[in-house]
Structure formats: C-alpha cells, structure tokens
Coordinates of C-alpha atoms in Angstrom, one line a residue:
M29 CA 32.7 195.4 88.8
S30 CA 34.4 195.8 92.3
T31 CA 36.2 193.0 94.2
A32 CA 33.6 193.3 97.0
D33 CA 30.9 192.7 94.4
A34 CA 32.7 189.8 92.8
H35 CA 33.4 187.8 96.0
P36 CA 29.8 187.2 97.1
R37 CA 28.9 186.3 93.5
A38 CA 31.7 183.7 93.5
E39 CA 30.5 182.3 96.7
R40 CA 26.9 182.0 95.3
A41 CA 28.4 180.1 92.3
G42 CA 30.1 177.7 94.5
W43 CA 27.0 177.1 96.7
Q44 CA 25.0 176.6 93.4
S45 CA 27.4 174.1 92.1
L46 CA 26.7 171.9 95.2
V47 CA 22.9 172.4 94.7
P48 CA 22.3 172.2 91.0
G49 CA 18.4 172.4 91.8
I50 CA 18.9 176.2 92.3
A51 CA 20.2 176.5 88.8
L52 CA 17.2 174.3 87.6
V53 CA 14.8 176.9 89.1
T54 CA 16.6 180.0 88.0
N55 CA 17.3 178.7 84.4
Y56 CA 14.2 176.8 83.8
Q57 CA 12.6 177.5 80.3
R58 CA 8.8 177.6 80.1
A59 CA 9.0 175.7 76.9
W60 CA 10.2 172.7 78.7
L61 CA 7.2 172.4 81.1
G62 CA 4.8 170.4 78.8
R63 CA 7.5 167.9 77.8
D64 CA 8.6 167.4 81.4
I65 CA 5.0 166.9 82.5
V66 CA 4.2 164.4 79.8
A67 CA 7.5 162.5 80.5
G68 CA 6.8 162.5 84.2
L69 CA 3.4 161.0 83.6
V70 CA 4.8 158.3 81.3
L71 CA 7.6 157.6 83.8
S72 CA 5.1 157.2 86.7
A73 CA 3.5 154.3 84.9
L74 CA 6.9 152.5 85.2
L75 CA 7.8 153.8 88.7
V76 CA 4.8 152.4 90.6
P77 CA 4.9 148.7 89.6
Q78 CA 8.7 148.6 89.4
G79 CA 9.1 150.2 92.8
M80 CA 6.8 147.7 94.4
A81 CA 8.5 144.8 92.7
Y82 CA 12.0 145.9 93.7
A83 CA 10.9 146.4 97.3
E84 CA 9.8 142.9 97.5
L85 CA 13.1 141.8 96.0
A86 CA 14.9 143.7 98.8
G87 CA 12.6 141.7 101.3
L88 CA 10.4 144.7 102.2
P89 CA 6.7 145.6 101.9
P90 CA 5.7 146.7 98.4
V91 CA 4.7 150.3 99.7
T92 CA 8.2 151.1 100.7
G93 CA 9.2 151.0 97.1
L94 CA 6.7 153.8 96.4
Y95 CA 8.0 155.8 99.6
T96 CA 11.5 155.4 98.2
S97 CA 10.7 156.6 94.7
I98 CA 9.1 159.8 95.9
L99 CA 12.0 161.0 98.1
C100 CA 14.8 159.9 95.9
L101 CA 13.4 161.7 92.9
I102 CA 13.0 164.9 95.1
G103 CA 16.5 164.6 96.6
Y104 CA 18.2 164.1 93.2
A105 CA 16.2 166.8 91.6
I106 CA 17.8 169.3 94.3
F107 CA 21.3 167.9 94.4
G108 CA 21.8 165.9 91.2
P109 CA 23.8 167.4 88.3
S110 CA 22.1 165.5 85.4
R111 CA 19.1 166.8 83.6
V112 CA 17.9 163.4 82.6
L113 CA 19.0 160.7 85.0
V114 CA 16.2 159.0 86.9
L115 CA 16.9 157.4 90.2
G116 CA 14.8 154.8 92.2
P117 CA 14.7 151.3 93.4
D118 CA 16.9 149.0 91.4
S119 CA 17.0 145.3 90.7
A120 CA 20.9 145.1 91.1
L121 CA 20.6 146.7 94.5
G122 CA 17.6 144.6 95.7
S123 CA 19.5 141.5 96.2
M124 CA 22.3 143.4 98.0
I125 CA 19.8 145.1 100.4
A126 CA 18.2 141.7 101.2
A127 CA 21.6 140.1 101.7
T128 CA 22.6 142.9 104.1
I129 CA 19.4 143.1 106.2
A130 CA 18.3 139.3 106.1
P131 CA 20.9 138.2 108.7
L132 CA 19.9 141.0 111.2
L133 CA 16.2 140.1 111.1
L134 CA 14.6 138.0 113.8
A135 CA 13.4 134.5 112.9
D136 CA 9.9 135.7 112.0
G137 CA 11.4 138.4 109.6
D138 CA 9.6 141.3 111.3
P139 CA 8.7 143.8 108.5
A140 CA 8.8 146.8 110.7
R141 CA 12.4 145.9 111.8
A142 CA 13.3 145.2 108.1
I143 CA 12.2 148.8 107.2
V144 CA 14.2 150.3 109.9
L145 CA 17.3 148.4 108.9
A146 CA 16.8 149.2 105.2
S147 CA 16.2 152.8 106.0
L148 CA 19.4 153.1 108.1
L149 CA 21.4 151.3 105.3
A150 CA 20.0 154.0 102.8
I151 CA 21.2 156.7 105.1
L152 CA 24.6 155.1 105.5
V153 CA 25.0 154.8 101.6
G154 CA 24.0 158.4 101.4
V155 CA 26.4 159.6 103.9
I156 CA 29.2 157.5 102.1
M157 CA 28.3 159.0 98.8
V158 CA 28.1 162.6 99.9
V159 CA 31.4 162.4 101.9
A160 CA 33.2 160.8 99.0
G161 CA 31.7 163.4 96.6
L162 CA 32.8 166.4 98.8
A163 CA 36.3 164.7 99.0
K164 CA 36.3 164.3 95.1
F165 CA 36.5 160.5 95.2
G166 CA 34.6 160.1 92.0
F167 CA 37.4 157.8 90.8
I168 CA 36.0 155.0 93.1
A169 CA 33.7 154.0 90.3
D170 CA 36.7 152.9 88.4
L171 CA 37.3 150.1 91.0
L172 CA 35.0 147.9 89.0
S173 CA 36.5 147.1 85.6
K174 CA 34.2 146.2 82.8
P175 CA 34.9 142.5 82.8
T176 CA 34.2 142.3 86.5
Q177 CA 31.0 144.5 86.0
I178 CA 29.9 142.0 83.3
G179 CA 30.6 138.9 85.5
Y180 CA 28.9 140.5 88.5
M181 CA 25.8 141.6 86.6
N182 CA 25.5 138.2 85.0
G183 CA 25.9 136.4 88.4
L184 CA 23.3 139.0 89.9
A185 CA 20.9 138.1 87.1
L186 CA 21.1 134.4 87.8
T187 CA 20.7 134.9 91.5
I188 CA 17.6 137.2 91.1
I189 CA 16.0 134.8 88.5
V190 CA 16.5 131.7 90.6
G191 CA 15.2 133.7 93.7
Q192 CA 12.0 134.8 91.8
L193 CA 11.1 131.4 90.4
P194 CA 9.0 130.4 93.5
K195 CA 7.0 133.5 93.2
L196 CA 6.3 132.8 89.5
L197 CA 5.2 129.3 90.4
G198 CA 3.0 130.3 93.3
F199 CA 4.8 128.8 96.2
S200 CA 7.7 129.8 98.7
V201 CA 10.9 128.2 99.7
D202 CA 13.2 128.5 102.8
A203 CA 16.7 128.3 101.4
D204 CA 19.9 130.4 101.4
G205 CA 22.3 130.5 98.6
L206 CA 21.9 129.9 94.8
L207 CA 22.5 126.0 94.9
R208 CA 20.2 125.6 97.8
E209 CA 17.6 127.7 96.2
M210 CA 17.8 125.8 93.0
G211 CA 17.5 122.6 94.8
A212 CA 14.5 123.9 97.0
V213 CA 12.7 125.1 93.7
F214 CA 13.2 121.6 92.1
S215 CA 12.0 119.9 95.2
G216 CA 8.9 122.1 95.3
I217 CA 8.1 121.3 91.6
V218 CA 8.5 117.6 92.3
A219 CA 6.3 117.8 95.3
G220 CA 3.5 119.4 93.4
M221 CA 3.6 122.7 95.3
V222 CA 3.2 124.7 92.0
N223 CA 0.0 126.7 91.8
P224 CA -1.2 126.4 88.1
T225 CA -2.9 129.8 88.2
A226 CA 0.0 131.6 89.6
A227 CA 2.3 129.9 87.2
V228 CA 0.2 130.7 84.1
M229 CA -0.1 134.4 85.4
G230 CA 3.5 134.7 86.1
F231 CA 4.9 133.3 82.9
A232 CA 2.2 135.0 80.8
C233 CA 3.3 138.4 82.3
L234 CA 6.9 137.7 81.8
A235 CA 6.3 136.7 78.2
G236 CA 4.1 139.9 77.7
I237 CA 6.8 142.2 79.1
L238 CA 9.6 140.6 77.0
L239 CA 7.5 140.6 73.8
L240 CA 6.4 144.3 74.2
N241 CA 9.9 145.4 74.9
R242 CA 11.1 143.7 71.8
L243 CA 8.2 144.5 69.4
L244 CA 6.9 147.8 70.7
P245 CA 9.7 149.2 72.8
K246 CA 8.1 152.7 73.1
L247 CA 5.1 151.4 75.0
P248 CA 5.0 151.1 78.8
S249 CA 5.2 147.3 78.7
V250 CA 5.2 147.0 82.5
L251 CA 2.1 149.2 83.0
I252 CA 0.2 147.3 80.3
V253 CA 1.0 144.0 81.7
V254 CA 0.1 145.0 85.3
V255 CA -3.2 146.6 84.1
L256 CA -4.2 143.3 82.1
A257 CA -3.2 141.1 85.0
S258 CA -5.2 143.1 87.4
I259 CA -8.3 143.1 85.1
A260 CA -8.0 139.3 84.8
V261 CA -7.7 138.8 88.6
N262 CA -10.9 140.9 89.2
A263 CA -12.8 139.6 86.3
F264 CA -12.2 135.8 86.8
D265 CA -12.0 135.9 90.7
L266 CA -8.5 134.4 90.5
Q267 CA -7.9 135.2 94.2
D268 CA -10.3 132.4 95.0
Q269 CA -8.0 130.0 93.2
G270 CA -5.0 130.8 95.6
L271 CA -3.5 133.7 93.5
D272 CA -1.8 136.1 95.9
T273 CA -2.1 139.8 95.1
I274 CA -0.7 143.0 96.7
G275 CA -3.9 144.0 98.3
V276 CA -4.8 147.6 99.4
L277 CA -1.7 149.8 100.1
P278 CA -1.4 151.7 103.3
Q279 CA -2.8 155.2 102.7
G280 CA -0.8 158.4 103.3
F281 CA 2.5 160.0 102.7
P282 CA 5.5 158.3 104.6
P283 CA 6.1 160.0 107.9
F284 CA 9.7 161.4 108.8
T285 CA 11.4 158.8 110.7
V286 CA 14.9 158.5 112.2
P287 CA 15.9 154.7 112.1
I288 CA 17.3 153.5 115.2
V289 CA 19.0 150.0 115.4
R290 CA 21.2 148.2 117.8
W291 CA 24.9 149.1 117.9
S292 CA 25.7 145.4 116.9
D293 CA 23.8 146.0 113.7
L294 CA 26.1 148.8 112.5
P295 CA 29.1 146.8 111.3
V296 CA 27.0 144.6 109.0
L297 CA 25.1 147.6 107.7
A298 CA 28.1 149.7 107.1
L299 CA 29.8 146.9 105.1
G300 CA 26.8 146.5 103.0
A301 CA 26.6 150.2 102.6
I302 CA 30.0 150.3 101.1
G303 CA 29.3 147.6 98.6
I304 CA 26.1 149.2 97.6
A305 CA 27.7 152.6 97.2
V306 CA 30.4 151.3 94.9
V307 CA 27.8 149.4 92.7
A308 CA 25.4 152.4 92.7
L309 CA 28.3 154.8 91.7
A310 CA 29.5 152.5 88.9
D311 CA 26.0 152.0 87.6
T312 CA 25.4 155.7 87.8
M313 CA 28.6 156.8 86.1
S314 CA 28.1 154.3 83.2
T315 CA 24.5 155.4 82.7
A316 CA 25.3 159.1 83.0
S317 CA 28.2 158.8 80.5
A318 CA 25.9 157.2 78.0
F319 CA 23.2 159.8 78.1
A320 CA 25.6 162.6 78.4
A321 CA 27.4 161.6 75.2
R322 CA 24.1 161.4 73.5
R323 CA 23.1 164.9 74.5
G324 CA 26.6 166.4 74.2
E325 CA 26.8 167.1 78.0
Q326 CA 29.5 166.6 80.6
V327 CA 29.5 164.2 83.5
H328 CA 30.3 165.7 86.8
G329 CA 31.3 162.6 88.8
N330 CA 31.8 164.0 92.2
Q331 CA 28.5 166.0 92.1
E332 CA 26.8 162.7 90.8
M333 CA 28.0 161.1 94.1
I334 CA 26.5 164.0 96.1
G335 CA 23.2 163.7 94.2
I336 CA 22.9 160.0 94.8
G337 CA 23.9 160.5 98.4
A338 CA 21.1 163.1 98.8
A339 CA 18.7 160.9 97.2
N340 CA 19.6 157.9 99.5
I341 CA 19.5 160.1 102.6
A342 CA 16.1 161.5 101.7
A343 CA 14.7 158.0 101.1
G344 CA 16.1 156.6 104.3
L345 CA 14.6 159.5 106.4
F346 CA 11.1 158.4 105.1
Q347 CA 11.1 154.6 105.4
G348 CA 12.8 154.0 102.0
F349 CA 15.8 152.0 101.1
P350 CA 19.0 152.4 99.0
V351 CA 18.5 153.5 95.5
S352 CA 20.6 153.9 92.2
T353 CA 20.3 155.2 88.7
S354 CA 18.0 153.2 86.5
G355 CA 19.1 152.8 82.9
S356 CA 15.6 151.7 81.8
R357 CA 13.7 154.4 83.5
T358 CA 16.1 157.0 82.3
A359 CA 15.7 155.8 78.7
V360 CA 11.9 156.0 79.1
A361 CA 12.1 159.6 80.4
D362 CA 14.6 160.5 77.6
Q363 CA 12.3 159.0 74.9
A364 CA 9.2 160.7 76.3
G365 CA 11.0 164.1 75.8
S366 CA 12.2 164.9 79.2
K367 CA 14.1 168.2 79.5
S368 CA 15.0 168.4 83.1
Q369 CA 14.6 166.9 86.7
V370 CA 11.0 168.4 86.6
T371 CA 10.2 165.0 85.0
G372 CA 11.2 163.1 88.2
L373 CA 9.3 165.8 90.5
V374 CA 6.0 165.1 88.3
G375 CA 6.6 161.3 88.9
A376 CA 7.0 162.0 92.7
V377 CA 3.7 163.9 92.6
V378 CA 1.8 161.2 90.8
I379 CA 3.0 158.5 93.3
T380 CA 2.1 160.8 96.2
V381 CA -1.5 161.2 94.7
V382 CA -1.6 157.3 94.4
L383 CA -0.7 156.9 98.1
L384 CA -3.1 159.5 99.2
F385 CA -6.2 158.9 97.1
A386 CA -5.9 155.7 95.1
T387 CA -4.4 153.0 97.3
G388 CA -7.0 150.5 96.1
L389 CA -5.6 150.6 92.6
M390 CA -3.1 148.0 93.5
Q391 CA -5.3 145.6 95.3
Y392 CA -5.7 143.2 92.3
V393 CA -2.1 143.3 91.1
P394 CA -0.9 139.6 91.3
Q395 CA 2.3 138.8 93.3
P396 CA 3.5 136.6 90.2
T397 CA 3.2 139.7 88.1
L398 CA 5.8 141.5 90.4
G399 CA 8.0 138.4 90.2
A400 CA 7.7 138.7 86.4
I401 CA 8.8 142.4 86.5
V402 CA 11.8 141.5 88.6
V403 CA 12.8 138.6 86.3
A404 CA 12.4 140.8 83.2
A405 CA 14.7 143.4 84.7
A406 CA 17.2 140.7 85.7
L407 CA 17.3 139.5 82.2
S408 CA 18.3 143.0 81.1
L409 CA 21.1 143.0 83.6
A410 CA 22.6 139.9 82.0
D411 CA 25.2 140.9 79.2
I412 CA 25.7 137.5 77.1
A413 CA 27.0 139.6 74.2
G414 CA 29.6 141.3 76.4
T415 CA 30.7 138.0 77.8
R416 CA 31.1 136.5 74.3
R417 CA 33.1 139.5 73.2
L418 CA 35.4 139.0 76.1
W419 CA 35.9 135.4 75.0
Q420 CA 36.8 136.5 71.5
Q421 CA 39.0 139.5 72.4
R422 CA 40.8 138.6 75.7
R423 CA 40.6 135.2 77.5
A424 CA 42.0 136.5 80.6
E425 CA 39.4 139.1 81.1
F426 CA 36.8 136.5 80.2
L427 CA 38.0 134.4 83.1
L428 CA 37.9 137.4 85.4
S429 CA 34.2 137.8 84.4
I430 CA 33.5 134.2 85.0
V431 CA 35.1 134.3 88.4
A432 CA 33.1 137.3 89.3
L433 CA 29.9 135.6 88.2
L434 CA 30.7 132.4 90.3
G435 CA 31.5 134.8 93.3
V436 CA 28.1 136.3 93.2
A437 CA 26.3 133.1 92.5
L438 CA 28.0 130.8 94.9
L439 CA 29.3 133.1 97.7
G440 CA 26.4 135.6 97.8
V441 CA 25.8 139.1 96.5
L442 CA 27.9 141.1 99.1
P443 CA 30.9 138.7 98.9
G444 CA 30.6 138.6 95.2
I445 CA 30.8 142.5 94.9
A446 CA 33.9 142.4 97.2
L447 CA 35.4 139.7 95.0
A448 CA 34.6 141.7 91.9
I449 CA 36.4 144.8 93.3
A450 CA 39.3 142.6 94.5
L451 CA 39.7 141.1 91.1
S452 CA 39.6 144.4 89.3
I453 CA 42.4 145.7 91.6
L454 CA 44.4 142.5 91.3
N455 CA 44.0 142.6 87.4
V456 CA 45.6 146.1 87.5
F457 CA 48.3 144.9 89.8
R458 CA 48.9 141.9 87.6
R459 CA 49.7 144.0 84.6
T460 CA 52.2 146.0 86.5
W461 CA 53.6 142.8 88.3
W462 CA 54.2 140.9 84.9
P463 CA 54.1 143.6 82.3
H464 CA 54.7 143.1 78.6
A465 CA 58.5 143.3 77.9
A466 CA 60.3 142.9 74.5
E467 CA 63.6 142.9 72.8
L468 CA 63.7 145.4 70.1
G469 CA 65.3 145.2 66.6
R470 CA 65.2 147.1 63.2
A471 CA 62.7 145.6 61.0
P472 CA 63.2 145.9 57.3
G473 CA 60.9 148.4 55.6
V474 CA 59.5 149.7 58.9
S475 CA 60.9 152.8 60.7
G476 CA 61.9 152.6 64.3
L477 CA 62.7 149.6 66.5
H478 CA 60.2 146.9 67.1
D479 CA 59.5 143.7 69.0
T480 CA 61.6 140.9 67.7
R481 CA 58.9 138.4 68.4
R482 CA 56.6 140.1 66.1
Y483 CA 59.4 140.7 63.5
P484 CA 61.6 137.5 63.7
D485 CA 63.7 138.8 60.8
A486 CA 64.5 142.1 62.5
E487 CA 68.2 143.2 62.4
R488 CA 70.3 143.5 65.6
L489 CA 73.6 145.1 66.4
P490 CA 76.2 142.7 67.7
G491 CA 77.0 143.2 71.3
L492 CA 73.9 145.3 71.9
V493 CA 70.5 144.6 73.2
V494 CA 67.5 147.0 73.3
Y495 CA 65.1 146.0 76.0
R496 CA 61.6 147.6 76.5
F497 CA 59.8 147.1 79.9
D498 CA 56.2 148.4 79.5
A499 CA 55.5 149.5 83.2
P500 CA 56.8 151.6 85.9
L501 CA 59.6 150.0 88.0
I502 CA 58.2 149.2 91.4
F503 CA 58.8 146.8 94.2
A504 CA 56.4 144.3 92.7
N505 CA 58.2 143.9 89.4
A506 CA 61.8 144.8 90.2
R507 CA 62.8 141.2 90.5
T508 CA 61.2 140.3 87.2
F509 CA 63.0 143.2 85.4
S510 CA 66.4 142.3 87.0
E511 CA 66.0 138.6 86.1
A512 CA 65.1 139.4 82.5
V513 CA 68.2 141.6 82.0
R514 CA 70.5 139.0 83.6
D515 CA 69.0 136.3 81.4
L516 CA 69.9 138.6 78.3
A517 CA 73.4 139.1 79.7
T518 CA 74.0 135.4 80.3
T519 CA 72.8 134.3 76.9
D520 CA 74.9 136.5 74.7
E521 CA 78.7 136.3 75.4
R522 CA 79.4 139.2 73.1
L523 CA 77.1 141.5 75.0
T524 CA 78.6 144.9 76.0
W525 CA 75.5 147.2 76.1
V526 CA 72.0 146.8 77.5
V527 CA 69.9 149.7 76.4
I528 CA 66.6 150.1 78.3
A529 CA 63.9 151.6 76.2
A530 CA 62.5 153.6 79.1
E531 CA 59.7 155.6 77.6
P532 CA 57.0 153.4 79.2
V533 CA 58.7 153.5 82.7
T534 CA 56.8 156.2 84.3
D535 CA 58.2 155.6 87.8
V536 CA 61.1 154.1 89.8
D537 CA 60.4 153.6 93.5
T538 CA 63.2 153.0 96.2
T539 CA 63.1 149.2 95.9
A540 CA 63.6 149.4 92.1
A541 CA 66.4 151.9 92.7
D542 CA 68.3 149.5 95.0
M543 CA 67.7 146.8 92.3
L544 CA 69.1 149.0 89.6
E545 CA 72.2 149.8 91.6
E546 CA 72.9 146.2 92.3
L547 CA 72.0 145.2 88.7
D548 CA 74.4 147.8 87.2
G549 CA 77.3 146.6 89.5
W550 CA 76.6 142.9 88.4
L551 CA 76.7 144.1 84.7
N552 CA 79.8 146.0 85.1
E553 CA 81.6 143.1 86.5
R554 CA 80.9 141.3 83.2
G555 CA 82.0 144.3 81.1
I556 CA 78.5 145.3 80.3
S557 CA 77.1 148.8 80.5
L558 CA 73.5 149.6 81.6
V559 CA 72.1 152.4 79.4
F560 CA 68.9 154.2 79.4
A561 CA 67.0 156.0 76.5
E562 CA 63.9 158.1 76.5
L563 CA 63.7 158.3 80.2
K564 CA 61.1 160.9 81.3
D565 CA 62.4 164.0 83.1
P566 CA 60.4 163.2 86.4
V567 CA 61.8 159.7 86.5
R568 CA 65.3 160.9 85.7
D569 CA 65.0 163.4 88.6
K570 CA 64.1 160.5 90.9
I571 CA 67.1 158.5 89.8
E572 CA 69.3 161.5 90.6
R573 CA 67.6 162.0 94.0
Y574 CA 68.3 158.4 94.7
E575 CA 72.0 159.0 93.8
L576 CA 72.0 156.3 91.2
T577 CA 74.1 158.3 88.8
A578 CA 76.9 157.7 91.2
T579 CA 76.8 154.0 90.1
I580 CA 75.2 154.3 86.7
D581 CA 77.3 156.4 84.2
P582 CA 75.6 159.8 83.7
G583 CA 76.7 159.6 80.1
H584 CA 74.5 156.6 79.6
F585 CA 71.4 158.4 79.6
Y586 CA 70.3 159.3 76.1
P587 CA 67.1 161.4 75.0
T588 CA 66.1 158.9 72.2
L589 CA 66.8 155.4 71.3
D590 CA 68.3 156.7 68.0
D591 CA 70.9 158.6 70.0
A592 CA 71.7 155.6 72.1
V593 CA 72.1 153.3 69.1
A594 CA 74.1 156.0 67.2
A595 CA 76.5 156.4 70.2
Y596 CA 77.1 152.5 70.4
V597 CA 77.8 152.5 66.6
R598 CA 80.3 155.3 66.9
Q599 CA 82.0 153.5 69.8
T600 CA 82.1 149.9 68.5
G601 CA 81.8 150.4 64.7
A602 CA 79.1 147.7 64.7
T603 CA 76.7 147.2 61.7
W604 CA 73.2 146.0 61.7
Q605 CA 72.9 142.2 61.0
S606 CA 70.0 139.9 60.4
P607 CA 69.5 137.0 62.7
Q608 CA 70.9 134.5 60.1
G609 CA 74.0 136.9 59.7
E610 CA 74.6 136.7 63.5
R611 CA 74.9 133.0 63.3

C-alpha cells in the first residue's frame, strides 16, 4: 500500500473514532437485529413512564421527558462509544435541574420559560462535555471519590423522597429546602390536606414497584404498575375523587428550537451545568466500567464525554433537558439481549410513535404513580450498605460521606455537589499534607525494615534512625517533615545518621528543597548526617538541579536501604540491638 493510500484511510479512522455510529453501521451484524428490536421494545416500557416522572421531578411538563428520551438516544447512538449504555432523564439530575432553573423562573413558574431554561442548560452541559472530551479531560470523573459519591447520592435520595411525599399524598407544598419541606409535609398531614385516594394509589404503586423489583426483577415493574393504575383510574372514575392524572399529552414530534434566555440567566445556568456535567460523567463512567467489565470491553472515557455531550445538545435543541446514563435502564437493555445502540434507536422510534399517534394512552396515569416511580428510583440511589462498609473500614471516609449527605440535604443539591467535589479534593490534599510516616527497624524473623509501631520489638542500630515519609515532599508538608526529623534528632543524643527511606517520595518541589537545605545545615551543626536511600532517579535529578548536593553530601545518596545501613555499620561498627538492649 502506498503512503498516499494510507493517509486518507488514517484520516477516516480518526473521524470514525469520534463518530462511533459510523462503525455501528458498517460493522453491524444481521444476527443482532432481532435481539436489538426485542430489547428496544422492552426498554420502551421503562422509558415512557420514567421519562415523564423525571421531567416532573425537574419541574417540567411530563411530555418533555419523552422529547428528551428520543433525542438523547439518537445523539448517543451516533457519538457514544458503548454498545450497551442507555441514556435518558435521570433521577439524580432531576433535582439538580430543578435547583438550577427554579431561582430563574417567574413567580408563577411559567412552564414555557422553564422549558427554555432547561433546554439551554442541556446545551451548556453538552458543550462542556464535548469540549472536555476533545481536550481529553476524562479524568474529571475522578473528582468525586467513592465516599463522597455515596454521601451525595444518599443525600440526594433523601431530598427526592421528601420532595415527592406531597405528590404521593395528593397535595402540594410551597417550601424550599429539606427541613422546610419536611415541616410543610408534616403541617399538611396535620391540617388534613391528604387525599385518601391519592395516598392509597401512590403508596400502592410504590409497594408494587418495590415488590416486583425484588420478587420478579426481570419483569418491567414500572410498566406493570402504570398500566394497572391507569386501569383502576378509568374503571373506578377515581378522577372524580380528586385524583390528578397526566391527561392527554401534546401530539407531535418536538420542533427544533434554539433556546434564548436573558444574559443575566447565563451565570446561574453555567454553574449548574458544570455540576450536572461532573455528576453525569461520574455516573456514566461507573456504569460504563461495570458493564464493560461484564462484557470484556474497554471504557473510552474521553469518547464517553463526547457521546454524553452530543446527547445533551440534541435534547436541548428539541425542548429537552440534561441527561445522563441510567444504570437501571442499561441493565434492562442488557438483560433483554441488547447487542448495540440500535436498541436505543428502537426505543426512540417507539416513543415517537406514542407522541404521534397514541398521546391518549397516558391520560389516565395518576400523578401519585409518577411520584411512586421517582421515590422507587431514589431508594435505589441510596447506598446504605456502602455507608455501613465505610463505617467498618475507614471512619474518616465515613465522616466525609456523612458531610456530603448533610451538604446536599441542608444546603441544597448544587451546593451539595460543590461540597462533595471540594471534600474529595481536600481528602486527597489531606493525605499529602499529613501523610503516614514511620521509623523503621529490623523485626525478628521478617526480612527488610518495618514500622517500629507495628513491630515494637524491632531492632535498631545505635546512632541511626531510618525514617520513611509516605508522600511527595511539597510545600504543604515540608514543615511537617522538617519538624518530624528535628524531633528525632532532639530525642536521641547519640544520633549521627538520619536515613530517609525515600522510595515513597515521588517529588520534591522548590519549597521542600529550601527546607531540606535548611534542615541539613541544622543537622550538621549537631553532628548529624542527612542520608537518602532509594530515591527515584527523576527526584534525584531535581535535587541536583536545585543544587542541593552542594549542601547535602553527594556520598549520602544510596540506591537501597541495605546499602545505606551497611555503609553506616562499616563506618561505625554498630550492631543491631533490641529496644531493651538499647536501654
């Protein structure tokens, strides 16, 4: 093959890597079609009621959930790299969307303006995702550590459940914030505002979904409950008893619309978009990793960002709102035998057919049933077992999880996600700021040198301390390191060598370099040598570039701890002694 022939092919390969839908078309196997169609039909049964329920959770008309589902499925099928992931309206994002657009709405909560704001929010989320994906910022998903994710999701679940209680009970409240909403719900119950018909319907639907999920997990529990509830409403004329229903949906495919808002709205929308993008990415990467591992496939983080971004932009241009990956819907598609993103396209076609020809199907669906769907989803967000495991395994991370929960529950969804990200970053910084450190000795019957706190009977060499600092030396921990070494020097009058077991030290910045120069001078004044062992070559190169070897003896750098200890023994003739022998 000539070079001229190879270059266009390489360009096509690069283009196709950005648009995986091209590879889907060119590599699609006919044997997959039957399974994809069946999986798409099964998936549709979940997409329609959940889409409407999550739209209402976001403070939007139910039909926008169907608009969103159609366009995001098409967008991800073209640009998404995963064969199995299913995107759509999500319970975790619903509260974030509502928290973002609610302050921008007029006093009467104009639905048309809410749709415009949510659509632009979706476009902003999409742009952030696409730009970050092209810039290969897939690592952003790592900003949310597992403990803060668990706490955030637990707080979100609590917030969603409390927010849906009035709908389950058949009345509404006007309150902002978890504590105020809880108070308003309690006051409404005491004041006799509960509609018995709505309450029975709501809690019966919730119980039905939970029982079916537990006893018959392969059945479409949401669809079954929606159908039975609609039949009950029609058969017993429950609307005459004050039970609210969705009613007839607007007919037709959503029109292409460019959302236009006031300039003053943009800062609030942009801030919300950043938070939604981080949560959507973290959720997508965790779901993608789980299903990819099951199928023996690889996760393409940067392309996932582009796929999610394209799905959000597509939804936003057709009166939709921000979307993310759904673990439950992906599991349904996978269990139904889905082989490719054709499954999502089939689901999009089914929803389109409903909007064009069967909008009356939803007219008897009770509002409490939508509330029950949202509450059931919120319960699946909560990870009580994960919280219990954190308590048992690491109390510090358990506390991080609880703080993240309280941040979401008491401060609100958007401040809560910002707090969760900040806690994750601070937790990383804390481990570098106050890292684990240890004095090492020779434990009887165990090769190598080990922490004397774990091995109290470990032997030491008189006049020598081996000190390990498990972190890079940077500005944040330079003082901690210096004070620890000075304490070692002042507590042992016989000390002549301090050997730093430097294998964990992956970096030395300029602040730490200045500290080492000052520390070495202070030790030399007391007749103590600062010695390094197992220092990595890149770190050693930096020390030489900082000209620290002009202060620290170049002969005091050893490739291994054994070499450093052997040099000390040759120089002093010291022998290993037990702690009792030293006294």
